[in-house]
Coordinates of C-alpha atoms in Angstrom, one line a residue:
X1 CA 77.4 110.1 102.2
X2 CA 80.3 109.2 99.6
X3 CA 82.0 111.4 97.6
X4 CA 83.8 110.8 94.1
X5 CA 87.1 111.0 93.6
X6 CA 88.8 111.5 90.3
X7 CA 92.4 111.5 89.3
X8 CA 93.1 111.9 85.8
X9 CA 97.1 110.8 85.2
X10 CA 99.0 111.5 81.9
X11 CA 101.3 109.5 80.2
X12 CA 103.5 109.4 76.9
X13 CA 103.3 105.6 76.6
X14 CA 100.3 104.5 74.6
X15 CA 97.2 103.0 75.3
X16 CA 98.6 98.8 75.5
X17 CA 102.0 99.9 77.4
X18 CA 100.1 101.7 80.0
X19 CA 97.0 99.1 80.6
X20 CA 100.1 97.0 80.8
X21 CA 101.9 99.5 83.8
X22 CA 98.5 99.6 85.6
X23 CA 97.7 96.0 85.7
X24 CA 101.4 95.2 87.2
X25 CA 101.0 98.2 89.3
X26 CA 97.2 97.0 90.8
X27 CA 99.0 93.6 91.1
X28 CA 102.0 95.1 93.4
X29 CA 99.7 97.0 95.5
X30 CA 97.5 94.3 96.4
X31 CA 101.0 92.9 97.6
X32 CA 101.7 95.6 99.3
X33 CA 98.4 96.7 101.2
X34 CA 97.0 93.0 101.6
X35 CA 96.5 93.6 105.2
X36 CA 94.0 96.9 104.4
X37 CA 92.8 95.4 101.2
X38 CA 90.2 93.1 100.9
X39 CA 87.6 91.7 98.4
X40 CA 90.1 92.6 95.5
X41 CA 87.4 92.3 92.4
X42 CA 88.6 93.4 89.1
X43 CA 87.2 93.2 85.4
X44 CA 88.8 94.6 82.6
X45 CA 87.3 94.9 79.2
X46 CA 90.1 95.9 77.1
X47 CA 91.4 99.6 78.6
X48 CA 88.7 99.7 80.9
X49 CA 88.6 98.4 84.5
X50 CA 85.8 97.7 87.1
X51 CA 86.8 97.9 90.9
X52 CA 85.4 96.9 93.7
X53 CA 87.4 96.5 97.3
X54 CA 87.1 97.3 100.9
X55 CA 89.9 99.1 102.5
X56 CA 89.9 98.9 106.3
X57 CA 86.4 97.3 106.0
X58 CA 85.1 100.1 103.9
X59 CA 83.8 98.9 100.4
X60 CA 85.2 101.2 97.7
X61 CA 83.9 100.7 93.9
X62 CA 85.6 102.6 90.7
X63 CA 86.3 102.8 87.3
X64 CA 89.4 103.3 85.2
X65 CA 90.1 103.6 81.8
X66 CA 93.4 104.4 79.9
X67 CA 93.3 106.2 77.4
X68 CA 96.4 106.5 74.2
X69 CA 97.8 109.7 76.6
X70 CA 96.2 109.6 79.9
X71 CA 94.7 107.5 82.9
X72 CA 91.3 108.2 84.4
X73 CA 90.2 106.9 87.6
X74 CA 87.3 107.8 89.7
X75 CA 86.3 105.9 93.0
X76 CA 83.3 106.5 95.4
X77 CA 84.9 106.7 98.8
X78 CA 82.4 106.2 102.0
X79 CA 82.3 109.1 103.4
X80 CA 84.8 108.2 106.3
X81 CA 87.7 107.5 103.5
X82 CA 86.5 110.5 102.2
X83 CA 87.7 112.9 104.8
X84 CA 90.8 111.6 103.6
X85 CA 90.0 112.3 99.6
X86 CA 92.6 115.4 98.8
X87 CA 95.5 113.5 100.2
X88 CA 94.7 110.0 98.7
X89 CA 94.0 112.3 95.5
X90 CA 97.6 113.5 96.2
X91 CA 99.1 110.0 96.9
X92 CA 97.3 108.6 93.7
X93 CA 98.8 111.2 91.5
X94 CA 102.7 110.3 92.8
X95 CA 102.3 107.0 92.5
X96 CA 100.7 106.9 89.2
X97 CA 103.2 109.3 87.7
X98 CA 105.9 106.9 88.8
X99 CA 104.4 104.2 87.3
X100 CA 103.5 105.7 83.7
X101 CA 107.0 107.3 83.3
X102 CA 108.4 106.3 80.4
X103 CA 111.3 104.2 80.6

C-alpha cells in the first residue's frame, strides 16, 4: 500500500526565483544520490513539475508546484519508503528551507 506525502515549504522569493532554486536544487541532488536514484524523469510546465524515480529500486512518482510564496510537493512512497515518511517529511523540510532562503 503507498502512502502520500506532502510537504508544503514557504519562501519570500517569488514564483521565477524559486522554480529557479528548485531546478538547481533537483539537479544537485541527482548528483548527490546517483547511486540510490534511478530513472530520474522530470517535466515541468512552467511552475509545475512531474516526477517519477526509483529510490533503492522503489519507483516513487510526485508533483510539485511553486507557488509566488510557497513550495508544494506531494510524492506516493511504496509502502516500504513509507515506513520512513515522517522523517523524509522532516529531511525534506531542512533541506528545502535551505534552499529557498533568500539570499
Amino acid at each position: 500500500m503507498s502512502k502520500s506525502l506532502v510537504v508544503s515549504i514557504p519562501h519570500r522569493l517569488g514564483k521565477e526565483e524559486a522554480v529557479c532554486r528548485v531546478q538547481a536544487g533537483i539537479s544537485k541532488a541527482r548528483s548527490a544520490f546517483s547511486q540510490h536514484l534511478t530513472q530520474v524523469e522530470e517535466t515541468w510546465t512552467n511552475e509545475h513539475l512531474e516526477l517519477r524515480l526509483a529510490v533503492l529500486g522503489h519507483p516513487l512518482s510526485g508533483t510539485m508546484d511553486v507557488a509566488d510564496d510557497h513550495v508544494r510537493l506531494e510524492v506516493m512512497l511504496p509502502w516500504l519508503l513509507g515506513l520512513l515518511g515522517e522523517r523524509t517529511k522532516t529531511l525534506i523540510e531542512k533541506q528545502g528551507q535551505l534552499m529557498l532562503e533568500k539570499k
